Amino acid sequence: MEQYFIKGGNPLKGTVDICGAKNAALALIAAAILTQEPVVISNLPDVSDINLLLDAIAQIGAVVERIDRHKVKIIGATVHSCVLNYEYISKIRASYYLLGSLLGRFHQAEVAMPGGCVIGARPIDQHIKGFEALGAVVDLEDGQIKARADALTGNHIYFDVVSVGATINVMLAAVLADGNTIIENPAKEPHVVDLANMLNSMGAHIRGAGTDVIRIRGVKSLHKTDYTVIPDQIEAGTFLFAGAATGGDVTVNNVIPKHLESITAKLEDIGCFIEEYDEAVRVVAGPQLHGTQVKTLPYPGFPTDMQPQMTVALTVSEGISTVTESIFENRFKYAGELARMGARIKIEANTAIITGVKHLKGAQVSAPDLRAGAALTIAGLAAQGVTQVGGVEYIQRGYEDFDVKLRSLGADIRKIDPADQEAIEQFRQKCS
Ligand code: EPZ
């Protein structure tokens, strides 16, 4: 698998267009098979997670017609199976959203149990609690989740944990149920609101998405729609932090500034200047970044998916900083890789204690997951010397043309097959 080769030290400057939100698009694709009529989704990011979920719904019989790189037509009328095999859940965890939509439409669904991953155990007890509250019987056997219901009836559901996935899955199952469903303590992320907006455009009746209580009045059926995915606030935040960590001046375009508020607030905390426009946000790095304290929280708090990128910026920020990860139990696996680049970082329980250094130094590192991979790439961009980042396949799960966009901002980054010694030699000679 190709790796990123980066010569650090170039301040990133310029404007980059942000794609549609991966974590919203995954929910919208699952929702599309709740109706037999055509659903057109625009502004899809061309990333492997999205392409895998489109393959998954095609595998159970949906028609998936690519209109262009970022637009697809889905026709759920031909769905002929409610059983999704292990191949998909092992590759894309969010295929478990098909539990909600298949249960919601067919009153039955079978999806392989999603395993944990490097960032945590990631149980699905709240998903199951919601399905059972709607009247489904859920069995876990042979590594499969088997859900079935004679009927689905609205209910009052209180989530013990704020969960994006459980909120989305229960919305998908409840939208065609008989009667009213109230979801208390739901996730309020923009992608939850995006799903509610698309379902309402299909004839659903959902109120309160993005607040502490979501109310769903079940409807008999849903109809076609033509819907556009919201911009990806995590991709946008990643480029803003890349601008900050490299001492640059970066504008992210096609964004909703409101969705970036917790991210831009922390950038100002560490000494950057932020300018907000209608559909763009600009960050200008201060002459010297300074440390701060941050804790990841459910939206509208500072997002856990921005935790690694924030940590990298703090490794080159003056003073002592702390980053507390309150969402996942094991999301600092990349800290050892940063330490190999000269970062002074200590992990105590779920908190990283960071002492800023003047510069990181290039090294060969390996990405353990999607967002840590993006963060290690940022570290390479900020470091002195050459950094080689392995695990690019993780990064490509959630970032479209990541290296291409970084090069357009002035980064000296190439994607090279590690077997291609000649290309590597050429890159290193150019850097020496
Ligand atoms: C979604 O994961 C995102 N993935 C994650 O993004 C993101 O980090 C996470 O939400 C938090 O924002 C997608 O949207 C595809 P949760 P999800 O359920 O839904 C616990 C990325 O990089 N929990 O909100 O799996 C869980 O263990 C990915 O794009 C339960 O205890 O996250 C965690 O501690 C990484 N029981 C917390 O809740 C449950 O039934 C939040 O998890 C469900 C979750």
Coordinates of C-alpha atoms in Angstrom, one line a residue, residues 37 66 142 147 149 274 365 426:
E37 CA -38.7 5.3 -4.9
R66 CA -23.3 6.7 -10.0
D142 CA -22.9 -16.7 15.7
A147 CA -33.5 -8.2 14.7
A149 CA -40.5 -7.4 14.8
I274 CA -10.0 33.3 12.6
V365 CA 5.5 6.6 11.4
Q426 CA 14.4 10.8 -6.0

